[in-house]
């Protein structure tokens, strides 16, 4: 229970109210603190007490003595100091809090109760005594008693008193629906509690989240509560559901509503998923309607970018069509906005428009924006098999990313030697990690193909990049016939077979992979071909064939990086073969 109680401390069930020391006490307080840091306890105590002789309720001196006495296990020595302070100011919230804390630390539970009762009698309409009393009891580990104190406080004070404290205590206990109910009460009575409600409820375990949302949504929630639920939904990966809820609860004041939408959009941005990007796009489009001028224009551009990130290019285009940019402007804002327009035009396949705008604005774009856009448009032309246009746009650009794109252009033309030179010049770190891996895989293939120029191979690889896997497999199968047996035929067939496995064409993959192994049984492509063949056999239910293939791979290619995968798959295969039959294949 103490661990749960510490949660209360971390979330701040309540904080101690500190009084600022007056100017005359600052110097001795600083001196006392230096003594305390050096471990000169007697001198520190002497200085702190001298300050309190002139100002019996000085918060810094009282806290200093509390630290010092606790360090030497003499905390009871502070009690007369606190009694003197209360004689000077019986209603001091700070002193009462320290007194409760000290009695609790000393384990004097009867004094804790009596101190709290005396404080309640002094301020019968205040929640402070109940709040601090529950806090120190929770710290001691008795969460049930702490909850009883808060309930008694609410019964006495009525209304929504102590709702935040009860919510935090329910969280510490693990009662998330009750915590949500109390946070709802606290936020409706005081909207300033909403950030704490969001922060607290966001910690709910996945198994409790639907229960939390039910408490926030039923019955018909207040606008403040809808906004809390919306923030939680986006944090929990349900951003579009969150936006739908939030949009129905926006404040009527446009400026206030805009602030709420901005906060939601920022939270959605941090999730970095397609759904959150889509929700962010919707929110920013709404922000564009709530604002005017440059701010509205920028919100619309950001919304278009968010939709593009979500793959919603038609939605992005509709927003961009409403943006009017002055092409004569030379401001950085206009250049940044135009960069967004060009990028989304390229991604949506409107390459003529993208290239026209790029050439018009290139001199006004930042170097990094210009480079990225040049590559994006070039890659768009590549995907449309407009290789000459792609290459022309990259003319004169010697950056490693451009060299990588030029390597792909050479590959798709079938200029294998030129592709090898450009890929090597680009190096292993150009573009993203995913692109670098794809480039390395293709480089390994074309390096093993002996003819310097194989247009049909380039076209098959382009079909693969365009997502037409069926055409790519057929093209690879046909071109393999014209490649020497020891000059890359096995590698091309292995790639075709691997693609057929990924596509689910297992019978066809068997034919291709067996042909690859027949061409070169122990070449560089053989381990991968054997593993892919085993996967195909498993999918076809031919477990004995799969086991024999995997066993051959493991025994023959002892240094292959595929061995761990092969062993795992072999274990799985042996698990479904009857023991007597698996013995025969061993």
Coordinates of C-alpha atoms in Angstrom, one line a residue:
X1 CA 0.0 0.0 0.0
X2 CA 2.9 2.3 0.6
X3 CA 3.8 2.1 -3.1
X4 CA 0.3 3.2 -4.0
X5 CA 0.4 6.0 -1.4
X6 CA 3.6 7.3 -3.0
X7 CA 1.6 7.7 -6.2
X8 CA -0.5 10.2 -4.3
X9 CA 2.6 12.1 -3.4
X10 CA 3.9 12.2 -7.0
X11 CA 0.7 13.5 -8.5
X12 CA 0.5 16.1 -5.7
X13 CA -2.6 15.4 -3.7
X14 CA -1.8 18.7 -2.2
X15 CA 1.3 20.9 -1.9
X16 CA 2.6 22.7 1.1
X17 CA 2.0 26.5 1.2
X18 CA 5.3 28.3 1.6
X19 CA 5.6 31.8 2.9
X20 CA 8.4 34.0 1.5
X21 CA 10.9 35.0 4.1
X22 CA 11.2 38.7 4.7
X23 CA 14.3 40.5 3.7
X24 CA 15.7 40.6 7.2
X25 CA 15.6 36.8 7.6
X26 CA 17.2 35.9 4.2
X27 CA 20.8 36.3 5.3
X28 CA 20.6 34.1 8.4
X29 CA 18.5 31.6 6.5
X30 CA 21.2 31.4 3.8
X31 CA 23.8 30.9 6.5
X32 CA 21.8 28.2 8.2
X33 CA 21.4 26.4 4.9
X34 CA 25.2 26.4 4.4
X35 CA 25.7 24.9 7.8
X36 CA 23.1 22.3 7.0
X37 CA 24.8 21.4 3.8
X38 CA 28.1 21.1 5.5
X39 CA 26.6 18.8 8.2
X40 CA 27.1 21.3 11.0
X41 CA 23.7 20.5 12.5
X42 CA 24.1 22.4 15.9
X43 CA 24.9 25.6 14.1
X44 CA 22.1 25.2 11.6
X45 CA 19.6 24.6 14.4
X46 CA 20.8 27.6 16.3
X47 CA 20.4 29.9 13.3
X48 CA 17.0 28.5 12.4
X49 CA 15.8 29.0 16.0
X50 CA 17.1 32.5 16.1
X51 CA 15.0 33.4 13.0
X52 CA 12.0 31.9 14.7
X53 CA 12.4 33.9 17.8
X54 CA 11.6 37.0 15.7
X55 CA 9.1 35.4 13.4
X56 CA 7.5 32.3 14.9
X57 CA 5.7 31.3 11.7
X58 CA 8.7 31.7 9.3
X59 CA 8.1 28.9 6.8
X60 CA 11.7 28.5 5.6
X61 CA 13.0 28.2 9.1
X62 CA 10.4 25.7 10.1
X63 CA 11.1 23.6 7.1
X64 CA 14.8 23.8 7.8
X65 CA 14.4 22.6 11.3
X66 CA 12.1 19.8 10.0
X67 CA 14.9 18.6 7.6
X68 CA 17.6 18.9 10.2
X69 CA 15.7 17.2 13.1
X70 CA 14.6 14.4 10.8
X71 CA 18.2 13.8 9.7
X72 CA 19.3 13.2 13.3
X73 CA 16.1 11.3 14.2
X74 CA 14.9 14.1 16.6
X75 CA 11.8 15.2 14.8
X76 CA 9.8 15.4 18.1
X77 CA 12.0 18.4 18.9
X78 CA 10.0 20.3 16.3
X79 CA 6.7 19.9 18.1
X80 CA 7.2 22.8 20.6
X81 CA 8.3 25.0 17.7
X82 CA 5.0 24.2 15.9
X83 CA 3.0 24.8 19.1
X84 CA 4.6 28.3 19.4
X85 CA 3.8 29.0 15.7
X86 CA 0.2 28.1 16.2
X87 CA 0.0 30.3 19.3
X88 CA 1.1 33.2 17.0
X89 CA -1.3 32.2 14.1
X90 CA -3.8 29.4 15.0
X91 CA -5.3 29.5 11.4
X92 CA -1.9 29.0 9.6
X93 CA -2.5 26.4 7.0
X94 CA 1.2 25.9 6.5
X95 CA 1.9 25.2 10.2
X96 CA -1.1 22.9 10.5
X97 CA 0.1 20.9 7.5
X98 CA 3.6 20.5 8.9
X99 CA 2.2 19.5 12.3
X100 CA 0.1 16.8 10.7
X101 CA 3.0 15.6 8.7
X102 CA 5.3 15.5 11.8
X103 CA 2.9 13.6 14.0
X104 CA 2.3 11.1 11.1
X105 CA 6.1 10.6 10.6
X106 CA 6.5 10.0 14.3
X107 CA 3.7 7.4 14.2
X108 CA 1.5 9.2 16.7
X109 CA -1.8 8.5 15.0
X110 CA -3.9 9.7 17.9
X111 CA -2.3 13.1 17.7
X112 CA -2.8 13.2 13.9
X113 CA -6.6 12.8 14.4
X114 CA -6.7 15.3 17.2
X115 CA -4.7 17.9 15.2
X116 CA -7.0 17.4 12.2
X117 CA -10.1 17.8 14.4
X118 CA -8.8 21.0 16.0
X119 CA -8.0 22.4 12.5
X120 CA -11.5 21.5 11.2
X121 CA -13.1 23.2 14.2
X122 CA -11.1 26.4 13.4
X123 CA -12.1 26.4 9.7
X124 CA -15.3 24.4 9.4
X125 CA -16.0 25.4 5.8
X126 CA -12.5 24.7 4.4
X127 CA -11.5 21.4 2.6
X128 CA -7.9 21.9 3.6
X129 CA -7.9 20.0 6.9
X130 CA -9.5 16.9 5.3
X131 CA -7.2 17.2 2.3
X132 CA -4.0 17.2 4.3
X133 CA -5.3 14.7 6.8
X134 CA -6.1 12.2 4.1
X135 CA -2.7 12.9 2.5
X136 CA -0.6 12.0 5.5
X137 CA -2.8 8.9 6.2
X138 CA -2.4 7.8 2.6
X139 CA 1.4 8.3 2.9
X140 CA 1.4 6.0 5.9
X141 CA -0.1 3.3 3.6
X142 CA -3.7 3.2 4.9
X143 CA -5.6 4.2 1.7
X144 CA -9.0 2.9 3.0
X145 CA -8.8 5.3 6.0
X146 CA -7.7 8.1 3.7
X147 CA -10.7 7.6 1.6
X148 CA -13.0 7.5 4.6
X149 CA -11.6 10.9 5.7
X150 CA -12.3 12.4 2.2
X151 CA -15.8 11.0 2.2
X152 CA -16.4 12.5 5.7
X153 CA -15.1 15.8 4.4
X154 CA -17.5 15.7 1.4
X155 CA -20.4 14.8 3.7
X156 CA -19.6 17.8 5.9
X157 CA -18.8 20.3 3.1
X158 CA -21.3 19.1 0.5
X159 CA -21.3 19.6 -3.2
X160 CA -18.2 18.6 -5.2
X161 CA -15.7 19.2 -2.4
X162 CA -12.5 17.2 -2.5
X163 CA -13.3 15.7 -5.9
X164 CA -9.7 16.0 -7.2
X165 CA -8.3 14.4 -4.1
X166 CA -10.8 11.6 -4.2
X167 CA -10.0 11.0 -7.9
X168 CA -6.3 10.7 -7.2
X169 CA -6.9 8.4 -4.3
X170 CA -9.2 6.2 -6.5
X171 CA -6.3 6.1 -9.0
X172 CA -3.9 5.0 -6.3
X173 CA -6.3 2.2 -5.2
X174 CA -6.8 1.1 -8.8
X175 CA -10.5 2.0 -9.1
X176 CA -10.3 3.8 -12.4
X177 CA -14.1 4.1 -13.1
X178 CA -14.5 5.9 -9.8
X179 CA -11.5 8.1 -10.5
X180 CA -13.0 9.0 -13.9
X181 CA -16.3 9.9 -12.1
X182 CA -14.6 12.1 -9.6
X183 CA -12.4 13.8 -12.3
X184 CA -15.6 14.5 -14.2
X185 CA -17.1 16.1 -11.1
X186 CA -13.9 18.1 -10.5
X187 CA -13.6 19.4 -14.1
X188 CA -17.2 20.4 -14.4
X189 CA -17.1 22.4 -11.2
X190 CA -13.7 23.9 -12.1
X191 CA -12.4 23.6 -15.7
X192 CA -8.9 24.3 -14.4
X193 CA -8.9 20.7 -13.2
X194 CA -9.1 19.4 -16.8
X195 CA -5.3 19.1 -17.4
X196 CA -4.8 17.2 -14.2
X197 CA -7.7 14.9 -15.1
X198 CA -6.2 14.2 -18.5
X199 CA -2.8 13.6 -17.1
X200 CA -4.1 11.3 -14.4
X201 CA -6.6 9.2 -16.4
X202 CA -4.1 8.9 -19.3
X203 CA -2.3 6.4 -17.0
X204 CA -5.2 4.0 -16.9
X205 CA -4.2 0.5 -18.0
X206 CA -5.6 -0.6 -21.4
X207 CA -8.0 -3.0 -19.7
X208 CA -9.6 -0.1 -17.8
X209 CA -9.8 2.5 -20.6
X210 CA -13.3 1.6 -21.9
X211 CA -14.6 1.8 -18.3
X212 CA -13.1 5.2 -17.9
X213 CA -14.7 6.4 -21.1
X214 CA -18.1 5.1 -20.1
X215 CA -17.9 7.1 -16.9
X216 CA -17.0 10.2 -18.9
X217 CA -19.6 9.7 -21.6
X218 CA -22.7 8.7 -19.6
X219 CA -25.1 10.4 -19.3
X220 CA -24.7 13.0 -22.0
X221 CA -21.3 14.6 -21.0
X222 CA -20.7 18.2 -20.5
X223 CA -18.5 20.0 -23.1
X224 CA -15.6 20.1 -20.7
X225 CA -15.8 16.3 -20.1
X226 CA -16.1 15.7 -23.9
X227 CA -12.8 17.5 -24.3
X228 CA -11.2 15.4 -21.6
X229 CA -12.4 12.2 -23.3
X230 CA -11.2 13.4 -26.7
X231 CA -7.7 14.1 -25.4
X232 CA -7.6 10.6 -23.8
X233 CA -8.8 9.0 -27.0
X234 CA -6.0 10.5 -29.1
X235 CA -3.4 9.4 -26.5
X236 CA -4.8 5.9 -26.6
X237 CA -4.5 5.5 -30.4
X238 CA -8.2 6.4 -31.2
X239 CA -7.6 9.8 -32.6
X240 CA -10.4 10.0 -35.1
X241 CA -12.9 9.0 -32.5
X242 CA -11.4 11.7 -30.3
X243 CA -11.7 14.3 -32.9
X244 CA -15.4 13.5 -33.6
X245 CA -16.1 13.9 -29.9
X246 CA -14.1 17.1 -29.6
X247 CA -15.6 18.8 -32.6
X248 CA -19.0 18.4 -31.0
X249 CA -17.8 20.2 -27.9
X250 CA -15.8 23.2 -29.1
X251 CA -16.3 26.4 -27.2
X252 CA -18.4 29.0 -29.0
X253 CA -15.7 31.7 -28.8
X254 CA -13.6 31.2 -31.9
X255 CA -10.4 32.2 -30.2
X256 CA -10.9 29.7 -27.4
X257 CA -12.0 27.0 -29.8
X258 CA -8.9 27.6 -31.9
X259 CA -6.7 27.1 -28.8
X260 CA -8.5 23.8 -28.0
X261 CA -8.1 22.6 -31.6
X262 CA -4.4 23.5 -31.7
X263 CA -3.8 21.5 -28.5
X264 CA -5.6 18.5 -30.0
X265 CA -3.7 18.7 -33.3
X266 CA -0.4 18.8 -31.4
X267 CA -1.3 15.8 -29.3
X268 CA -2.3 13.9 -32.5
X269 CA 1.0 14.9 -34.2
X270 CA 3.0 13.2 -31.4
X271 CA 1.2 9.8 -32.0
X272 CA 2.7 9.5 -35.6
X273 CA 0.2 7.0 -37.0
X274 CA -1.9 7.2 -40.1
X275 CA -5.1 7.5 -38.0
X276 CA -3.7 10.3 -35.9
X277 CA -2.4 12.1 -39.0
X278 CA -5.9 11.9 -40.5
X279 CA -7.5 13.2 -37.3
X280 CA -4.8 16.0 -37.2
X281 CA -5.7 16.9 -40.8
X282 CA -9.4 17.3 -39.8
X283 CA -8.5 19.3 -36.8
X284 CA -6.3 21.7 -38.7
X285 CA -8.9 22.1 -41.4
X286 CA -11.3 23.2 -38.7
X287 CA -8.6 25.5 -37.3
X288 CA -8.4 27.2 -40.7
X289 CA -12.1 28.0 -40.5
X290 CA -11.7 29.4 -37.0
X291 CA -8.8 31.7 -37.9
X292 CA -8.1 34.3 -40.6
X293 CA -5.3 35.6 -42.8
X294 CA -1.9 34.0 -42.7
X295 CA -2.8 31.9 -39.7
X296 CA -5.7 30.4 -41.6
X297 CA -3.6 29.8 -44.7
X298 CA -0.9 28.1 -42.7
X299 CA -3.4 25.9 -40.9
X300 CA -4.9 24.8 -44.2
X301 CA -1.4 24.0 -45.5
X302 CA -0.6 22.0 -42.4
X303 CA -3.9 20.2 -42.7
X304 CA -3.0 19.3 -46.3
X305 CA 0.3 18.0 -45.1
X306 CA -1.3 15.9 -42.4
X307 CA -3.7 14.3 -44.9
X308 CA -0.8 13.6 -47.2
X309 CA 1.0 11.9 -44.3
X310 CA -2.1 9.8 -43.8
X311 CA -2.2 8.8 -47.5
X312 CA -5.4 10.9 -48.0
X313 CA -4.0 12.7 -51.1
X314 CA -7.4 13.7 -52.5
X315 CA -8.3 15.5 -49.2
X316 CA -4.9 17.2 -49.3
X317 CA -5.5 18.4 -52.8
X318 CA -8.9 19.8 -52.0
X319 CA -7.3 21.9 -49.2
X320 CA -4.5 23.1 -51.4
X321 CA -6.8 24.2 -54.1
X322 CA -8.2 26.7 -51.6
X323 CA -4.8 28.1 -50.8
X324 CA -3.9 31.2 -52.7
X325 CA -0.1 31.9 -52.8
X326 CA 1.4 35.0 -54.3
X327 CA 4.2 33.6 -56.5
X328 CA 5.9 37.0 -56.5
X329 CA 6.3 36.8 -52.7
X330 CA 9.9 36.2 -51.5
X331 CA 9.1 35.7 -47.8
X332 CA 10.2 32.5 -46.1
X333 CA 6.6 31.8 -45.1
X334 CA 5.4 31.7 -48.7
X335 CA 8.4 29.5 -49.7
X336 CA 7.7 27.1 -46.9
X337 CA 4.0 27.0 -47.9
X338 CA 4.8 26.4 -51.5
X339 CA 7.2 23.6 -50.5
X340 CA 4.2 21.9 -49.0
X341 CA 2.1 22.4 -52.1
X342 CA 4.8 21.0 -54.4
X343 CA 5.4 18.0 -52.2
X344 CA 1.8 17.0 -52.0
X345 CA 1.3 17.6 -55.7
X346 CA 4.2 15.2 -56.4
X347 CA 2.9 12.6 -53.9
X348 CA -0.6 12.8 -55.5
X349 CA 0.8 12.1 -59.0
X350 CA 0.4 15.7 -60.4
X351 CA 4.0 15.8 -61.4
X352 CA 3.8 18.3 -64.3
X353 CA 2.2 20.8 -61.9
X354 CA 4.7 19.9 -59.2
X355 CA 7.7 20.3 -61.4
X356 CA 6.4 23.6 -62.9
X357 CA 6.0 25.1 -59.5
X358 CA 9.3 23.7 -58.3
X359 CA 11.3 25.3 -61.1
X360 CA 9.4 28.6 -60.5
X361 CA 10.2 28.6 -56.8
X362 CA 13.5 26.8 -56.6
X363 CA 15.6 29.9 -56.1
X364 CA 13.3 30.9 -53.2
X365 CA 13.3 27.6 -51.4
X366 CA 15.7 26.6 -48.6
X367 CA 18.5 24.3 -49.8
X368 CA 17.1 21.3 -47.8
X369 CA 13.5 21.8 -49.1
X370 CA 14.8 22.2 -52.7
X371 CA 16.8 18.9 -52.4
X372 CA 13.9 16.9 -50.9
X373 CA 11.4 18.2 -53.5
X374 CA 13.8 17.6 -56.4
X375 CA 14.1 14.0 -55.2
X376 CA 10.4 13.6 -54.6
X377 CA 9.5 14.8 -58.1
X378 CA 12.2 12.8 -59.7
X379 CA 11.0 9.6 -57.9
X380 CA 7.5 10.4 -59.0
X381 CA 8.7 10.4 -62.6
X382 CA 10.6 7.2 -62.1
X383 CA 7.4 5.5 -60.9
X384 CA 5.7 6.7 -64.0
X385 CA 8.5 5.2 -66.1
X386 CA 9.5 8.7 -67.2
X387 CA 13.2 8.0 -66.6
X388 CA 14.5 10.8 -68.8
X389 CA 12.5 13.5 -67.0
X390 CA 13.6 12.1 -63.7
X391 CA 17.2 12.2 -64.6
X392 CA 17.0 15.7 -66.2
X393 CA 15.6 17.1 -62.9
X394 CA 18.5 15.7 -61.0
X395 CA 21.2 17.0 -63.4
X396 CA 24.0 18.7 -61.6
X397 CA 22.9 17.4 -58.1
X398 CA 25.7 15.4 -56.6
X399 CA 24.3 14.8 -53.2
X400 CA 24.2 11.2 -52.0
X401 CA 20.4 11.0 -52.0
X402 CA 20.3 12.1 -55.6
X403 CA 23.0 9.6 -56.5
X404 CA 20.8 6.9 -55.0
X405 CA 17.9 8.0 -57.1
X406 CA 20.2 8.1 -60.2
X407 CA 21.2 4.5 -59.3
X408 CA 17.6 3.4 -59.4
X409 CA 17.1 5.2 -62.7
X410 CA 20.1 3.3 -64.1
X411 CA 18.8 0.0 -62.6
X412 CA 15.4 0.4 -64.2
X413 CA 17.0 1.2 -67.6
X414 CA 18.9 -2.1 -67.2
X415 CA 22.2 -0.2 -67.0
X416 CA 23.6 -2.5 -64.3
X417 CA 27.2 -1.2 -64.4
X418 CA 26.0 2.4 -64.2
X419 CA 23.6 1.5 -61.3
X420 CA 26.5 -0.2 -59.4
X421 CA 28.7 2.9 -59.7
X422 CA 26.0 5.3 -58.5
X423 CA 24.9 3.0 -55.6
X424 CA 28.4 2.7 -54.5
X425 CA 29.0 6.5 -54.7
X426 CA 25.8 7.1 -52.7
X427 CA 27.1 4.8 -49.9
X428 CA 25.1 2.9 -47.3
X429 CA 23.6 5.9 -45.5
X430 CA 21.8 7.8 -48.2
X431 CA 18.0 8.1 -47.8
X432 CA 16.1 6.2 -45.1
X433 CA 17.2 3.0 -43.5
X434 CA 14.4 1.2 -45.3
X435 CA 15.6 2.6 -48.6
X436 CA 19.2 1.8 -47.9
X437 CA 18.2 -1.8 -47.2
X438 CA 16.3 -2.1 -50.4
X439 CA 19.2 -0.5 -52.3
X440 CA 21.7 -2.9 -50.8
X441 CA 19.5 -5.9 -51.7
X442 CA 19.2 -4.9 -55.3
X443 CA 22.9 -4.0 -55.5
X444 CA 23.8 -7.5 -54.3
X445 CA 21.6 -8.9 -57.1
X446 CA 22.9 -6.8 -60.0
X447 CA 26.5 -7.3 -59.0
X448 CA 26.1 -11.0 -59.7
X449 CA 24.5 -10.6 -63.1
X450 CA 27.2 -10.8 -65.7
X451 CA 25.8 -8.7 -68.7
X452 CA 26.4 -5.0 -68.2
X453 CA 23.1 -4.1 -69.7
X454 CA 19.8 -6.1 -69.2
X455 CA 16.8 -3.8 -70.0
X456 CA 14.3 -6.6 -69.4
X457 CA 15.7 -7.1 -65.8
X458 CA 15.4 -3.3 -65.2
X459 CA 11.8 -3.3 -66.4
X460 CA 10.9 -6.3 -64.1
X461 CA 12.5 -4.5 -61.2
X462 CA 10.5 -1.3 -62.0
X463 CA 7.3 -3.3 -62.1
X464 CA 8.2 -4.5 -58.6
X465 CA 8.8 -0.9 -57.4
X466 CA 5.4 0.1 -58.9
X467 CA 3.7 -2.6 -56.9
X468 CA 2.9 -4.9 -59.8
X469 CA 4.4 -8.1 -58.3
X470 CA 2.8 -10.5 -60.7
X471 CA 4.3 -8.7 -63.7
X472 CA 7.6 -8.5 -61.9
X473 CA 7.7 -12.3 -61.3
X474 CA 6.9 -13.0 -64.9
X475 CA 9.5 -10.6 -66.1
X476 CA 12.2 -12.0 -63.9
X477 CA 11.3 -15.6 -65.0
X478 CA 11.6 -14.6 -68.6
X479 CA 14.8 -12.6 -68.3
X480 CA 16.5 -15.4 -66.4
X481 CA 16.6 -17.6 -69.5
X482 CA 18.9 -15.0 -71.2
X483 CA 21.3 -14.7 -68.2
X484 CA 24.2 -17.2 -68.0
X485 CA 23.8 -20.1 -65.6
X486 CA 26.7 -19.0 -63.5
X487 CA 26.2 -15.3 -64.2
X488 CA 23.2 -14.5 -62.0
X489 CA 20.5 -16.7 -63.3
X490 CA 20.1 -18.4 -60.0
X491 CA 19.8 -15.1 -58.2
X492 CA 17.1 -13.7 -60.5
X493 CA 15.1 -16.9 -60.2
X494 CA 15.5 -16.9 -56.4
X495 CA 14.2 -13.4 -56.3
X496 CA 11.2 -14.4 -58.5
X497 CA 10.5 -17.4 -56.3
X498 CA 10.8 -15.4 -53.1
X499 CA 8.3 -12.8 -54.5
X500 CA 5.9 -15.7 -55.4
X501 CA 6.1 -17.0 -51.8
X502 CA 5.3 -13.5 -50.5
X503 CA 2.4 -13.3 -52.9
X504 CA 1.0 -16.7 -51.9
X505 CA 1.7 -18.4 -55.2
X506 CA 3.3 -21.4 -53.6
X507 CA 3.1 -23.8 -56.5
X508 CA 4.7 -21.3 -58.9
X509 CA 7.3 -20.4 -56.2
X510 CA 8.4 -24.1 -56.0
X511 CA 9.0 -24.2 -59.8
X512 CA 11.1 -21.0 -59.7
X513 CA 13.1 -21.9 -56.6
X514 CA 13.9 -25.4 -57.8
X515 CA 15.1 -23.9 -61.0
X516 CA 17.3 -21.4 -59.1
X517 CA 18.9 -24.3 -57.1
X518 CA 19.3 -26.3 -60.3
X519 CA 21.2 -23.4 -61.8
X520 CA 23.6 -23.0 -58.9
X521 CA 23.0 -25.3 -55.9
X522 CA 25.6 -23.8 -53.6
X523 CA 25.8 -20.2 -54.9
X524 CA 25.1 -17.0 -52.9
X525 CA 21.4 -17.2 -53.6
X526 CA 21.0 -20.9 -52.6
X527 CA 20.4 -20.5 -48.8
X528 CA 17.7 -18.0 -49.4
X529 CA 16.1 -20.1 -52.1
X530 CA 16.1 -23.2 -49.9
X531 CA 14.6 -21.3 -47.0
X532 CA 11.9 -19.8 -49.2
X533 CA 11.2 -23.2 -50.7
X534 CA 10.7 -24.7 -47.2
X535 CA 8.3 -21.9 -46.4
X536 CA 6.3 -22.7 -49.6
X537 CA 6.3 -26.4 -48.7
X538 CA 4.9 -25.6 -45.2
X539 CA 2.2 -23.5 -46.8
X540 CA 1.3 -26.4 -49.1
X541 CA 1.2 -28.8 -46.2
X542 CA 4.2 -30.8 -47.4
X543 CA 6.0 -30.9 -44.1
X544 CA 8.3 -33.8 -44.9
X545 CA 9.7 -31.9 -47.9
X546 CA 10.0 -28.8 -45.8
X547 CA 12.0 -30.7 -43.2
X548 CA 14.4 -32.2 -45.7
X549 CA 15.0 -28.8 -47.3
X550 CA 15.7 -27.1 -44.0
X551 CA 17.9 -29.9 -42.8
X552 CA 19.9 -29.6 -46.0
X553 CA 20.2 -25.8 -45.6
X554 CA 21.4 -26.2 -42.0
X555 CA 24.0 -28.9 -42.8
X556 CA 25.3 -27.3 -46.0
X557 CA 25.3 -23.6 -45.4
X558 CA 26.8 -23.5 -41.9
X559 CA 27.7 -19.8 -42.0
X560 CA 24.4 -18.5 -43.4
X561 CA 22.6 -15.7 -41.6
X562 CA 19.4 -17.7 -42.2
X563 CA 20.4 -20.5 -39.8
X564 CA 18.4 -19.2 -36.8
X565 CA 15.3 -18.8 -38.8
X566 CA 15.8 -22.2 -40.5
X567 CA 16.2 -23.9 -37.1
X568 CA 13.0 -22.3 -35.7
X569 CA 11.0 -23.3 -38.8
X570 CA 12.4 -26.8 -38.6
X571 CA 11.3 -27.1 -35.0
X572 CA 7.8 -26.0 -36.0
X573 CA 7.7 -28.4 -38.9
X574 CA 8.8 -31.3 -36.7
X575 CA 6.1 -30.4 -34.2
X576 CA 3.4 -31.3 -36.8
X577 CA 5.0 -34.4 -38.4
X578 CA 4.2 -37.7 -36.6
X579 CA 7.4 -38.9 -34.7
X580 CA 7.8 -42.1 -36.8
X581 CA 7.7 -40.1 -40.1
X582 CA 10.0 -37.3 -38.9
X583 CA 12.5 -40.0 -37.9
X584 CA 12.6 -41.1 -41.5
X585 CA 13.5 -37.6 -42.7
X586 CA 16.2 -37.0 -40.1

